[in-house]
Amino acid sequence: MRKWKIALGTAVALGAISVASVHLLDMGNLSLNAGTAGAAPAPAAFVMPVPVVSVVKKTIPIYLDYAARTEPIRNITLQARIPGYLQEQAAADGVDVRQGDLLYKISPDDFQAALDQARAQVQRDTATLDYARSNLGRGTELAKSGYLAKDGFDQRTSTLREAQASLALNQAAVRTAELNLSYAEIRAPFAGRLGRNQASVGTLVSVAGTVLNTLVQLDPIYVTFNPSETDLAEIEQARAAGPIEVEVLLPGETEASQKGELTFIDNSVDRSTGTITARATIGNGKFTLLPGQYVRVRLHVKQQADALMVPQTALGSSQLGKYLYVVGKGNTVDQRLVSLGPTSGDQVAILSGVAEGDQVITGNLQKIGPGMPISPLPEKPAT
C-alpha cells in the first residue's frame, strides 16, 4: 500500500514538471515571435535630386572686348576776338547750350561808335561819287563840242575813279566795324556743355589772351581704345563685311548702355606696345558719357553658328581644368573635362567634352561626385 502511494506521487510530480516545461516553451516561442514582428525594415539608400538642363545649339555673337576712354569730338577754349570789358555772362557754368546761344557779351559801345563813323564816311563818299559822276557827264558833252580841254576831261574822269575807290574803301570799313560789333557777343559755335567760368564780369579781356570758358561737344562722343595687332586681321575682315557695331559698358554694367560704330583705325602699330589706336563714334543723347571716362567696349565682329551652350553656373574647376557634371548611364554622375569658348549672357560655349542633348547638372554640385546615383530634375519651363 505504501509503495503504491509513493509511485502515484512520483507520477503526479513528473506530470506537473512536463506541463510546466511545455508552458515555458510556449512562452519562449511567443516572446521570440513578438520580437520578430516588431523589428523595422532596413532604410533604402538616399539618392540626391539635382536640376539638369540640356546642351543646346545656338547662333551667338562674337565680341572683342577692350578697355577704352571717352574723348570729345570738339573741345574748344572760348576767347574774345576784340578787346573790351566783359559786360555779361549770359550762360551759367556747366549748362548745356545749343548752337548759336549767347554765352558772353563784351561792352559794345566803342565798336558801335566805329560802325556809325564808317557808315557816315560811306554816305559822304556816296555824295562825292554822285557829284563826280554828274561832273564827268557834263564834261563829256563839253568835250564833244570843243568847249572842254582834254586835260580837264581827264581830271573829271580821275575824280570819279577816286570817289569810287574811296566809297569801296569805306564800305569795307563798315563791314569790318559790323564784324567787330558782332564779336562783342560770344555765341556757341556748336551744341555742347560749358565748363567753369574763368573771367568775372567787368574783366578787361584782350584778343585771344583771356580765357573765358571751355565748351565740349557731348553728343556724339568718341570712345578710343587700343586693339592688339593680333586682333587687327579679324577686325579688318569684319570691316570688309560692313560697319562694325560697338557697344559701350560703364563700370559695373553687364548690358551695353550705348551703341555706336567703329569709325577710325590708325595707320600704324605702336612698336612699344604692339597695339593700334582705334576709335568709335557713340550716340550720347542722354549725356551719360563724359570726356575722360574709363569704359569697356565690345566689337561685334561676327556670328558663330551651332555653338553648344550651357549655363556658366554648371562649370566646376579642378587641377585638370574646367569640368561639367553630366547625367550618365543609370542616372549616375559623369564628370567631363571641357574646353570653353565665348560667353553669351549667362551661358558659355563648350568647344569639346559634351554633345548636343547631354543632360548637364546645374545644382547641388558640392554634394555630388563622379559615380554617385542621382535623381535628375528637368528644368522647369519659363513662365
GROMACS .gro file of C-alpha atoms in nm:
model
  383
    1MET     CA    1   0.000   0.000   0.000
    2ARG     CA    2   0.275   0.237   0.091
    3LYS     CA    3   0.470   0.159  -0.226
    4TRP     CA    4   0.162   0.229  -0.434
    5LYS     CA    5   0.122   0.577  -0.280
    6ILE     CA    6   0.486   0.656  -0.342
    7ALA     CA    7   0.456   0.554  -0.708
    8LEU     CA    8   0.142   0.762  -0.752
    9GLY     CA    9   0.307   1.072  -0.602
   10THR     CA   10   0.604   1.027  -0.827
   11ALA     CA   11   0.379   1.009  -1.137
   12VAL     CA   12   0.190   1.325  -1.036
   13ALA     CA   13   0.517   1.514  -0.985
   14LEU     CA   14   0.653   1.410  -1.325
   15GLY     CA   15   0.328   1.522  -1.492
   16ALA     CA   16   0.347   1.860  -1.329
   17ILE     CA   17   0.707   1.905  -1.445
   18SER     CA   18   0.606   1.812  -1.801
   19VAL     CA   19   0.319   2.062  -1.804
   20ALA     CA   20   0.548   2.336  -1.669
   21SER     CA   21   0.809   2.262  -1.936
   22VAL     CA   22   0.553   2.283  -2.214
   23HIS     CA   23   0.422   2.609  -2.071
   24LEU     CA   24   0.772   2.763  -2.056
   25LEU     CA   25   0.846   2.651  -2.415
   26ASP     CA   26   0.525   2.813  -2.539
   27MET     CA   27   0.608   3.140  -2.360
   28GLY     CA   28   0.954   3.146  -2.522
   29ASN     CA   29   0.806   3.098  -2.866
   30LEU     CA   30   0.560   3.380  -2.800
   31SER     CA   31   0.837   3.614  -2.690
   32LEU     CA   32   1.052   3.527  -3.000
   33ASN     CA   33   0.758   3.580  -3.236
   34ALA     CA   34   0.673   3.910  -3.070
   35GLY     CA   35   1.035   4.036  -3.111
   36THR     CA   36   1.044   3.938  -3.477
   37ALA     CA   37   0.715   4.108  -3.560
   38GLY     CA   38   0.819   4.449  -3.406
   39ALA     CA   39   1.157   4.489  -3.597
   40ALA     CA   40   1.166   4.785  -3.868
   41PRO     CA   41   1.280   4.711  -4.226
   42ALA     CA   42   1.627   4.839  -4.334
   43PRO     CA   43   1.606   5.200  -4.494
   44ALA     CA   44   1.667   5.244  -4.869
   45ALA     CA   45   1.983   5.436  -4.985
   46PHE     CA   46   1.932   5.818  -5.034
   47VAL     CA   47   1.952   5.947  -5.394
   48MET     CA   48   2.042   6.318  -5.441
   49PRO     CA   49   1.793   6.516  -5.656
   50VAL     CA   50   1.971   6.751  -5.898
   51PRO     CA   51   1.842   7.006  -6.153
   52VAL     CA   52   1.957   6.942  -6.509
   53VAL     CA   53   1.942   7.124  -6.844
   54SER     CA   54   2.008   7.001  -7.195
   55VAL     CA   55   2.304   7.115  -7.400
   56VAL     CA   56   2.160   7.321  -7.688
   57LYS     CA   57   2.297   7.465  -8.011
   58LYS     CA   58   2.268   7.837  -8.071
   59THR     CA   59   2.400   8.107  -8.301
   60ILE     CA   60   2.580   8.357  -8.080
   61PRO     CA   61   2.754   8.691  -8.147
   62ILE     CA   62   3.132   8.701  -8.116
   63TYR     CA   63   3.276   9.010  -7.949
   64LEU     CA   64   3.622   9.154  -7.893
   65ASP     CA   65   3.646   9.334  -7.557
   66TYR     CA   66   3.877   9.628  -7.478
   67ALA     CA   67   3.930   9.890  -7.213
   68ALA     CA   68   3.862  10.236  -7.354
   69ARG     CA   69   3.838  10.605  -7.271
   70THR     CA   70   3.589  10.863  -7.390
   71GLU     CA   71   3.700  11.177  -7.579
   72PRO     CA   72   3.506  11.478  -7.706
   73ILE     CA   73   3.475  11.526  -8.081
   74ARG     CA   74   3.513  11.901  -8.032
   75ASN     CA   75   3.664  12.076  -7.730
   76ILE     CA   76   3.739  12.448  -7.757
   77THR     CA   77   3.857  12.734  -7.538
   78LEU     CA   78   3.632  13.040  -7.550
   79GLN     CA   79   3.829  13.363  -7.600
   80ALA     CA   80   3.747  13.715  -7.716
   81ARG     CA   81   3.819  13.835  -8.070
   82ILE     CA   82   3.805  14.201  -7.967
   83PRO     CA   83   3.936  14.381  -7.659
   84GLY     CA   84   3.698  14.532  -7.406
   85TYR     CA   85   3.527  14.496  -7.073
   86LEU     CA   86   3.326  14.181  -7.011
   87GLN     CA   87   2.972  14.308  -6.969
   88GLU     CA   88   2.765  13.991  -6.920
   89GLN     CA   89   2.785  13.615  -6.872
   90ALA     CA   90   2.465  13.502  -7.041
   91ALA     CA   91   2.501  13.124  -6.976
   92ALA     CA   92   2.567  12.977  -6.632
   93ASP     CA   93   2.859  12.749  -6.557
   94GLY     CA   94   2.812  12.386  -6.663
   95VAL     CA   95   2.489  12.428  -6.860
   96ASP     CA   96   2.408  12.256  -7.188
   97VAL     CA   97   2.381  12.506  -7.474
   98ARG     CA   98   2.265  12.489  -7.833
   99GLN     CA   99   2.450  12.616  -8.135
  100GLY     CA  100   2.416  12.995  -8.158
  101ASP     CA  101   2.323  13.052  -7.793
  102LEU     CA  102   2.466  13.372  -7.638
  103LEU     CA  103   2.740  13.289  -7.387
  104TYR     CA  104   2.924  13.617  -7.311
  105LYS     CA  105   2.888  13.981  -7.406
  106ILE     CA  106   3.163  14.244  -7.425
  107SER     CA  107   3.078  14.612  -7.392
  108PRO     CA  108   2.984  14.718  -7.750
  109ASP     CA  109   2.992  15.100  -7.716
  110ASP     CA  110   3.331  15.162  -7.881
  111PHE     CA  111   3.252  14.928  -8.169
  112GLN     CA  112   2.907  15.078  -8.224
  113ALA     CA  113   3.069  15.422  -8.249
  114ALA     CA  114   3.324  15.292  -8.500
  115LEU     CA  115   3.043  15.147  -8.709
  116ASP     CA  116   2.849  15.473  -8.705
  117GLN     CA  117   3.161  15.660  -8.817
  118ALA     CA  118   3.226  15.419  -9.102
  119ARG     CA  119   2.866  15.448  -9.220
  120ALA     CA  120   2.889  15.829  -9.218
  121GLN     CA  121   3.201  15.813  -9.431
  122VAL     CA  122   3.016  15.589  -9.678
  123GLN     CA  123   2.738  15.848  -9.700
  124ARG     CA  124   2.994  16.123  -9.764
  125ASP     CA  125   3.171  15.922 -10.031
  126THR     CA  126   2.841  15.837 -10.195
  127ALA     CA  127   2.761  16.209 -10.228
  128THR     CA  128   3.110  16.280 -10.363
  129LEU     CA  129   3.073  15.999 -10.614
  130ASP     CA  130   2.737  16.129 -10.734
  131TYR     CA  131   2.884  16.477 -10.794
  132ALA     CA  132   3.189  16.332 -10.972
  133ARG     CA  133   2.966  16.122 -11.194
  134SER     CA  134   2.748  16.423 -11.287
  135ASN     CA  135   3.053  16.640 -11.344
  136LEU     CA  136   3.202  16.384 -11.577
  137GLY     CA  137   2.875  16.364 -11.769
  138ARG     CA  138   2.874  16.738 -11.828
  139GLY     CA  139   3.242  16.728 -11.925
  140THR     CA  140   3.171  16.464 -12.185
  141GLU     CA  141   2.919  16.688 -12.361
  142LEU     CA  142   3.154  16.987 -12.341
  143ALA     CA  143   3.445  16.785 -12.475
  144LYS     CA  144   3.237  16.677 -12.776
  145SER     CA  145   3.153  17.041 -12.861
  146GLY     CA  146   3.513  17.153 -12.805
  147TYR     CA  147   3.444  17.368 -12.501
  148LEU     CA  148   3.646  17.145 -12.260
  149ALA     CA  149   4.013  17.067 -12.299
  150LYS     CA  150   4.127  16.706 -12.287
  151ASP     CA  151   4.321  16.768 -11.966
  152GLY     CA  152   4.009  16.898 -11.793
  153PHE     CA  153   3.814  16.593 -11.910
  154ASP     CA  154   4.085  16.361 -11.775
  155GLN     CA  155   4.075  16.537 -11.437
  156ARG     CA  156   3.700  16.481 -11.410
  157THR     CA  157   3.747  16.113 -11.502
  158SER     CA  158   4.017  16.074 -11.235
  159THR     CA  159   3.800  16.242 -10.973
  160LEU     CA  160   3.520  15.995 -11.046
  161ARG     CA  161   3.752  15.697 -11.005
  162GLU     CA  162   3.893  15.836 -10.679
  163ALA     CA  163   3.540  15.876 -10.545
  164GLN     CA  164   3.456  15.516 -10.641
  165ALA     CA  165   3.769  15.385 -10.468
  166SER     CA  166   3.705  15.593 -10.155
  167LEU     CA  167   3.350  15.462 -10.137
  168ALA     CA  168   3.465  15.099 -10.174
  169LEU     CA  169   3.726  15.155  -9.901
  170ASN     CA  170   3.475  15.293  -9.655
  171GLN     CA  171   3.221  15.024  -9.739
  172ALA     CA  172   3.487  14.770  -9.637
  173ALA     CA  173   3.540  14.972  -9.318
  174VAL     CA  174   3.167  14.939  -9.247
  175ARG     CA  175   3.184  14.560  -9.285
  176THR     CA  176   3.486  14.548  -9.054
  177ALA     CA  177   3.305  14.760  -8.794
  178GLU     CA  178   2.998  14.535  -8.822
  179LEU     CA  179   3.214  14.225  -8.764
  180ASN     CA  180   3.383  14.382  -8.462
  181LEU     CA  181   3.045  14.475  -8.320
  182SER     CA  182   2.920  14.118  -8.374
  183TYR     CA  183   3.229  13.986  -8.192
  184ALA     CA  184   3.106  14.168  -7.882
  185GLU     CA  185   2.861  13.876  -7.848
  186ILE     CA  186   3.033  13.541  -7.798
  187ARG     CA  187   2.798  13.265  -7.909
  188ALA     CA  188   2.823  12.886  -7.901
  189PRO     CA  189   2.975  12.756  -8.227
  190PHE     CA  190   2.818  12.412  -8.165
  191ALA     CA  191   2.591  12.239  -7.918
  192GLY     CA  192   2.770  12.122  -7.606
  193ARG     CA  193   2.829  12.180  -7.235
  194LEU     CA  194   3.008  12.475  -7.076
  195GLY     CA  195   3.273  12.435  -6.812
  196ARG     CA  196   3.364  12.664  -6.522
  197ASN     CA  197   3.376  13.038  -6.588
  198GLN     CA  198   3.729  13.183  -6.578
  199ALA     CA  199   3.663  13.556  -6.622
  200SER     CA  200   3.435  13.757  -6.398
  201VAL     CA  201   3.204  14.028  -6.529
  202GLY     CA  202   3.399  14.354  -6.553
  203THR     CA  203   3.727  14.190  -6.655
  204LEU     CA  204   3.920  14.372  -6.927
  205VAL     CA  205   3.972  14.097  -7.184
  206SER     CA  206   4.228  14.102  -7.461
  207VAL     CA  207   4.225  13.949  -7.807
  208ALA     CA  208   4.298  13.574  -7.782
  209GLY     CA  209   4.466  13.634  -7.446
  210THR     CA  210   4.195  13.594  -7.182
  211VAL     CA  211   4.030  13.251  -7.142
  212LEU     CA  212   3.661  13.286  -7.066
  213ASN     CA  213   3.547  12.923  -7.052
  214THR     CA  214   3.558  12.588  -7.231
  215LEU     CA  215   3.292  12.422  -7.444
  216VAL     CA  216   3.284  12.048  -7.522
  217GLN     CA  217   3.059  11.852  -7.753
  218LEU     CA  218   2.890  11.557  -7.581
  219ASP     CA  219   2.666  11.411  -7.850
  220PRO     CA  220   2.804  11.223  -8.030
  221ILE     CA  221   3.124  11.137  -7.847
  222TYR     CA  222   3.440  10.942  -7.929
  223VAL     CA  223   3.548  10.624  -7.750
  224THR     CA  224   3.915  10.543  -7.810
  225PHE     CA  225   4.074  10.202  -7.746
  226ASN     CA  226   4.380  10.002  -7.847
  227PRO     CA  227   4.331   9.659  -8.009
  228SER     CA  228   4.635   9.432  -8.025
  229GLU     CA  229   4.797   9.367  -8.359
  230THR     CA  230   4.684   9.003  -8.336
  231ASP     CA  231   4.319   9.119  -8.344
  232LEU     CA  232   4.376   9.356  -8.635
  233ALA     CA  233   4.322   9.094  -8.908
  234GLU     CA  234   3.989   8.986  -8.756
  235ILE     CA  235   3.873   9.347  -8.723
  236GLU     CA  236   3.968   9.430  -9.082
  237GLN     CA  237   3.787   9.122  -9.204
  238ALA     CA  238   3.475   9.232  -9.018
  239ARG     CA  239   3.506   9.586  -9.159
  240ALA     CA  240   3.519   9.446  -9.509
  241ALA     CA  241   3.183   9.278  -9.447
  242GLY     CA  242   3.017   9.600  -9.329
  243PRO     CA  243   3.006   9.852  -9.043
  244ILE     CA  244   3.120   9.713  -8.707
  245GLU     CA  245   2.878   9.773  -8.420
  246VAL     CA  246   3.042   9.884  -8.096
  247GLU     CA  247   2.878   9.853  -7.754
  248VAL     CA  248   2.987  10.066  -7.457
  249LEU     CA  249   2.960   9.939  -7.099
  250LEU     CA  250   3.011  10.163  -6.797
  251PRO     CA  251   3.189  10.023  -6.490
  252GLY     CA  252   2.961   9.772  -6.318
  253GLU     CA  253   2.733   9.725  -6.618
  254THR     CA  254   2.669   9.386  -6.777
  255GLU     CA  255   2.450   9.515  -7.059
  256ALA     CA  256   2.551   9.788  -7.301
  257SER     CA  257   2.405  10.132  -7.226
  258GLN     CA  258   2.517  10.295  -7.554
  259LYS     CA  259   2.593  10.171  -7.902
  260GLY     CA  260   2.781  10.316  -8.196
  261GLU     CA  261   3.005  10.231  -8.487
  262LEU     CA  262   3.376  10.182  -8.543
  263THR     CA  263   3.484  10.487  -8.744
  264PHE     CA  264   3.864  10.504  -8.727
  265ILE     CA  265   4.169  10.277  -8.717
  266ASP     CA  266   4.514  10.436  -8.718
  267ASN     CA  267   4.762  10.375  -8.998
  268SER     CA  268   5.046  10.226  -8.791
  269VAL     CA  269   5.106   9.991  -8.496
  270ASP     CA  270   5.282  10.121  -8.187
  271ARG     CA  271   5.614   9.937  -8.170
  272SER     CA  272   5.646   9.965  -7.794
  273THR     CA  273   5.304   9.817  -7.712
  274GLY     CA  274   5.210   9.615  -8.019
  275THR     CA  275   4.871   9.787  -8.031
  276ILE     CA  276   4.694  10.019  -8.272
  277THR     CA  277   4.469  10.314  -8.193
  278ALA     CA  278   4.103  10.273  -8.289
  279ARG     CA  279   3.803  10.492  -8.230
  280ALA     CA  280   3.425  10.451  -8.225
  281THR     CA  281   3.162  10.722  -8.256
  282ILE     CA  282   2.887  10.676  -7.997
  283GLY     CA  283   2.549  10.845  -7.971
  284ASN     CA  284   2.519  11.014  -7.632
  285GLY     CA  285   2.181  11.186  -7.638
  286LYS     CA  286   2.128  11.148  -7.261
  287PHE     CA  287   2.482  11.274  -7.186
  288THR     CA  288   2.557  10.957  -6.989
  289LEU     CA  289   2.916  10.963  -7.109
  290LEU     CA  290   3.154  11.249  -7.030
  291PRO     CA  291   3.501  11.306  -7.177
  292GLY     CA  292   3.778  11.127  -6.990
  293GLN     CA  293   3.572  10.835  -6.856
  294TYR     CA  294   3.711  10.482  -6.849
  295VAL     CA  295   3.468  10.236  -7.010
  296ARG     CA  296   3.467   9.894  -7.179
  297VAL     CA  297   3.385   9.845  -7.546
  298ARG     CA  298   3.274   9.533  -7.730
  299LEU     CA  299   3.319   9.500  -8.104
  300HIS     CA  300   3.067   9.271  -8.273
  301VAL     CA  301   3.291   9.109  -8.535
  302LYS     CA  302   3.090   8.800  -8.641
  303GLN     CA  303   2.827   8.536  -8.560
  304GLN     CA  304   2.915   8.180  -8.451
  305ALA     CA  305   2.662   7.918  -8.557
  306ASP     CA  306   2.588   7.585  -8.384
  307ALA     CA  307   2.763   7.674  -8.058
  308LEU     CA  308   2.700   7.423  -7.775
  309MET     CA  309   2.573   7.635  -7.485
  310VAL     CA  310   2.546   7.554  -7.112
  311PRO     CA  311   2.487   7.776  -6.807
  312GLN     CA  312   2.805   7.919  -6.659
  313THR     CA  313   2.683   7.816  -6.314
  314ALA     CA  314   2.725   7.449  -6.411
  315LEU     CA  315   3.103   7.483  -6.453
  316GLY     CA  316   3.344   7.346  -6.198
  317SER     CA  317   3.722   7.380  -6.165
  318SER     CA  318   3.991   7.136  -6.070
  319GLN     CA  319   4.365   7.094  -6.117
  320LEU     CA  320   4.291   6.933  -6.452
  321GLY     CA  321   4.084   7.228  -6.573
  322LYS     CA  322   3.717   7.312  -6.618
  323TYR     CA  323   3.460   7.033  -6.599
  324LEU     CA  324   3.087   6.964  -6.610
  325TYR     CA  325   2.880   6.704  -6.430
  326VAL     CA  326   2.661   6.516  -6.678
  327VAL     CA  327   2.388   6.257  -6.618
  328GLY     CA  328   2.549   5.922  -6.712
  329LYS     CA  329   2.422   5.568  -6.750
  330GLY     CA  330   2.184   5.450  -6.482
  331ASN     CA  331   2.133   5.809  -6.356
  332THR     CA  332   2.482   5.838  -6.215
  333VAL     CA  333   2.718   6.137  -6.218
  334ASP     CA  334   2.963   6.151  -6.510
  335GLN     CA  335   3.242   6.412  -6.491
  336ARG     CA  336   3.352   6.565  -6.826
  337LEU     CA  337   3.656   6.785  -6.878
  338VAL     CA  338   3.562   7.065  -7.120
  339SER     CA  339   3.725   7.346  -7.314
  340LEU     CA  340   3.545   7.679  -7.315
  341GLY     CA  341   3.453   7.918  -7.594
  342PRO     CA  342   3.294   8.264  -7.592
  343THR     CA  343   3.021   8.362  -7.350
  344SER     CA  344   2.675   8.497  -7.429
  345GLY     CA  345   2.488   8.641  -7.134
  346ASP     CA  346   2.482   8.382  -6.854
  347GLN     CA  347   2.578   8.098  -7.088
  348VAL     CA  348   2.913   7.978  -7.221
  349ALA     CA  349   3.002   7.789  -7.536
  350ILE     CA  350   3.164   7.446  -7.493
  351LEU     CA  351   3.418   7.357  -7.760
  352SER     CA  352   3.475   6.995  -7.651
  353GLY     CA  353   3.361   6.749  -7.383
  354VAL     CA  354   2.985   6.740  -7.434
  355ALA     CA  355   2.739   6.687  -7.717
  356GLU     CA  356   2.402   6.831  -7.804
  357GLY     CA  357   2.129   6.682  -7.587
  358ASP     CA  358   2.354   6.584  -7.293
  359GLN     CA  359   2.191   6.648  -6.956
  360VAL     CA  360   2.416   6.886  -6.761
  361ILE     CA  361   2.374   6.909  -6.383
  362THR     CA  362   2.333   7.271  -6.271
  363GLY     CA  363   2.269   7.245  -5.896
  364ASN     CA  364   2.384   7.067  -5.576
  365LEU     CA  365   2.729   7.046  -5.732
  366GLN     CA  366   2.903   7.049  -5.394
  367LYS     CA  367   2.704   6.746  -5.277
  368ILE     CA  368   2.775   6.506  -5.562
  369GLY     CA  369   3.074   6.337  -5.717
  370PRO     CA  370   3.160   6.106  -6.007
  371GLY     CA  371   2.966   5.778  -5.998
  372MET     CA  372   2.708   5.885  -5.739
  373PRO     CA  373   2.343   5.794  -5.808
  374ILE     CA  374   2.122   6.094  -5.868
  375SER     CA  375   1.761   6.181  -5.942
  376PRO     CA  376   1.753   6.428  -6.235
  377LEU     CA  377   1.500   6.712  -6.212
  378PRO     CA  378   1.441   6.858  -6.561
  379GLU     CA  379   1.445   7.235  -6.599
  380LYS     CA  380   1.103   7.393  -6.550
  381PRO     CA  381   0.965   7.582  -6.850
  382ALA     CA  382   0.976   7.960  -6.825
  383THR     CA  383   0.652   8.124  -6.715
   0.00000   0.00000   0.00000
